[in-house]
């Protein structure tokens, strides 16, 4: 399933976290803990309505043009898919923490990818988010990770409103 600026979900799509997504996170979290790394979900599934409120808050604060680079419009959020989550922090400095480095280097082993990688902003349509991971399953996550591509590049798709 792809959810981005081009591909949308209906307003009534509300699976919550998929079982595989949450279980994979729990395994990753347990393995990270054994290595002294603390990982926690700070934002998981979001309904269409919650995303509408989140997005409108950013629009009211910064204007639509900037909001479109930091937040998905309702129906366009991966959080609504039940396959994505934000981990630990919503600050760019997270990337330089031991947790952020561990996540970037290891999340693919558990079926996740950093969804909005640095340097891919013009392709994904969103700013770099070292905290936002997307569940793909182990096999596909490894292929995407090894390719060095973001999902849009890997699948040859766009992300444009």
C-alpha positions as semicolon CSV with decimal commas, in nm:
position;residue;x (nm);y (nm);z (nm)
1;X;0,000;0,000;0,000
2;X;0,130;0,343;-0,094
3;X;-0,004;0,655;0,071
4;X;0,145;0,990;-0,027
5;X;0,044;1,314;-0,197
6;X;-0,059;1,126;-0,512
7;X;-0,218;0,816;-0,357
8;X;-0,492;0,866;-0,101
9;X;-0,705;0,672;0,145
10;X;-1,081;0,714;0,188
11;X;-1,199;0,903;0,496
12;X;-1,352;0,589;0,645
13;X;-1,033;0,379;0,618
14;X;-0,939;0,318;0,981
15;X;-0,763;-0,013;1,049
16;X;-0,564;0,108;1,350
17;X;-0,215;-0,037;1,364
18;X;-0,191;-0,347;1,153
19;X;-0,097;-0,653;1,356
20;X;0,225;-0,710;1,165
21;X;0,334;-0,349;1,206
22;X;0,292;-0,341;1,580
23;X;0,442;-0,687;1,634
24;X;0,746;-0,596;1,424
25;X;0,790;-0,280;1,629
26;X;0,769;-0,477;1,954
27;X;1,042;-0,717;1,838
28;X;1,259;-0,426;1,724
29;X;1,198;-0,243;2,050
30;X;1,293;-0,551;2,256
31;X;1,612;-0,607;2,057
32;X;1,704;-0,240;2,084
33;X;1,649;-0,248;2,460
34;X;1,896;-0,536;2,489
35;X;2,152;-0,304;2,328
36;X;2,075;-0,010;2,561
37;X;1,856;0,168;2,305
38;X;1,516;0,301;2,408
39;X;1,252;0,320;2,135
40;X;0,893;0,429;2,186
41;X;0,606;0,515;1,956
42;X;0,508;0,878;2,004
43;X;0,257;0,889;1,720
44;X;0,101;0,587;1,556
45;X;-0,231;0,538;1,381
46;X;-0,420;0,859;1,307
47;X;-0,774;0,870;1,178
48;X;-0,873;1,089;0,885
49;X;-1,035;1,332;1,130
50;X;-0,728;1,348;1,354
51;X;-0,508;1,410;1,049
52;X;-0,742;1,685;0,932
53;X;-0,707;1,858;1,268
54;X;-0,329;1,809;1,269
55;X;-0,287;1,940;0,915
56;X;-0,520;2,238;0,970
57;X;-0,323;2,329;1,282
58;X;-0,004;2,349;1,075
59;X;-0,182;2,548;0,802
60;X;-0,312;2,796;1,059
61;X;0,034;2,829;1,212
62;X;0,255;2,841;0,900
63;X;0,036;2,864;0,591
64;X;-0,060;2,594;0,341
65;X;0,259;2,595;0,133
66;X;0,487;2,521;0,428
67;X;0,232;2,291;0,596
68;X;0,237;2,073;0,284
69;X;0,607;2,005;0,341
70;X;0,571;1,897;0,704
71;X;0,228;1,739;0,728
72;X;0,003;1,531;0,506
73;X;-0,340;1,646;0,407
74;X;-0,620;1,427;0,542
75;X;-0,644;1,104;0,344
76;X;-0,279;1,134;0,241
77;X;-0,116;1,039;0,571
78;X;0,071;0,713;0,614
79;X;-0,038;0,722;0,976
80;X;-0,394;0,653;0,860
81;X;-0,273;0,336;0,684
82;X;-0,179;0,169;1,012
83;X;0,170;0,103;0,872
84;X;0,363;0,408;0,997
85;X;0,474;0,561;1,322
86;X;0,688;0,835;1,467
87;X;0,952;0,713;1,711
88;X;1,099;0,892;2,015
89;X;1,113;1,255;1,897
90;X;0,990;1,499;1,634
91;X;1,319;1,692;1,634
92;X;1,584;1,673;1,364
93;X;1,845;1,625;1,638
94;X;1,697;1,278;1,691
95;X;1,900;1,162;1,390
96;X;2,222;1,227;1,583
97;X;2,118;1,047;1,902
98;X;2,221;0,688;1,967
99;X;1,855;0,591;1,921
100;X;1,824;0,778;1,591
101;X;2,143;0,627;1,454
102;X;2,039;0,278;1,567
103;X;1,696;0,317;1,405
104;X;1,844;0,436;1,073
105;X;2,095;0,150;1,067
106;X;1,869;-0,131;1,188
107;X;1,498;-0,069;1,129
108;X;1,510;-0,244;0,791
109;X;1,599;-0,569;0,968
110;X;1,255;-0,559;1,128
111;X;1,066;-0,461;0,815
112;X;1,075;-0,082;0,842
113;X;1,233;0,201;0,644
114;X;1,294;0,564;0,725
115;X;1,013;0,689;0,506
116;X;1,125;1,048;0,440
117;X;1,504;1,029;0,406
118;X;1,738;1,323;0,394
119;X;1,806;1,450;0,045
120;X;1,483;1,306;-0,097
121;X;1,253;1,597;-0,008
122;X;1,184;1,690;-0,370
123;X;1,081;1,331;-0,441
124;X;0,877;1,244;-0,130
125;X;0,728;1,592;-0,101
126;X;0,811;1,606;0,270
127;X;1,098;1,729;0,480
128;X;1,347;1,481;0,620
129;X;1,194;1,295;0,914
130;X;1,445;1,066;1,087
131;X;1,173;0,962;1,332
132;X;0,908;0,847;1,081
133;X;0,926;0,479;0,994
134;X;0,705;0,279;0,758
135;X;0,645;-0,094;0,778
136;X;0,702;-0,283;0,451
137;X;0,781;-0,632;0,575
138;X;1,133;-0,768;0,606
139;X;1,192;-0,869;0,245
140;X;1,078;-0,545;0,084
141;X;1,236;-0,327;0,354
142;X;1,574;-0,491;0,287
143;X;1,539;-0,432;-0,087
144;X;1,444;-0,067;-0,041
145;X;1,718;-0,011;0,219
146;X;1,985;-0,176;0,001
147;X;1,876;0,030;-0,300
148;X;1,928;0,362;-0,122
149;X;1,603;0,481;-0,279
150;X;1,293;0,626;-0,117
151;X;0,963;0,447;-0,187
152;X;0,865;0,683;-0,467
153;X;1,193;0,613;-0,650
154;X;1,180;0,242;-0,578
155;X;0,829;0,207;-0,723
156;X;0,868;0,475;-0,991
157;X;0,577;0,684;-0,863
158;X;0,515;1,049;-0,783
159;X;0,413;1,230;-0,466
160;X;0,237;1,547;-0,576
161;X;-0,096;1,707;-0,485
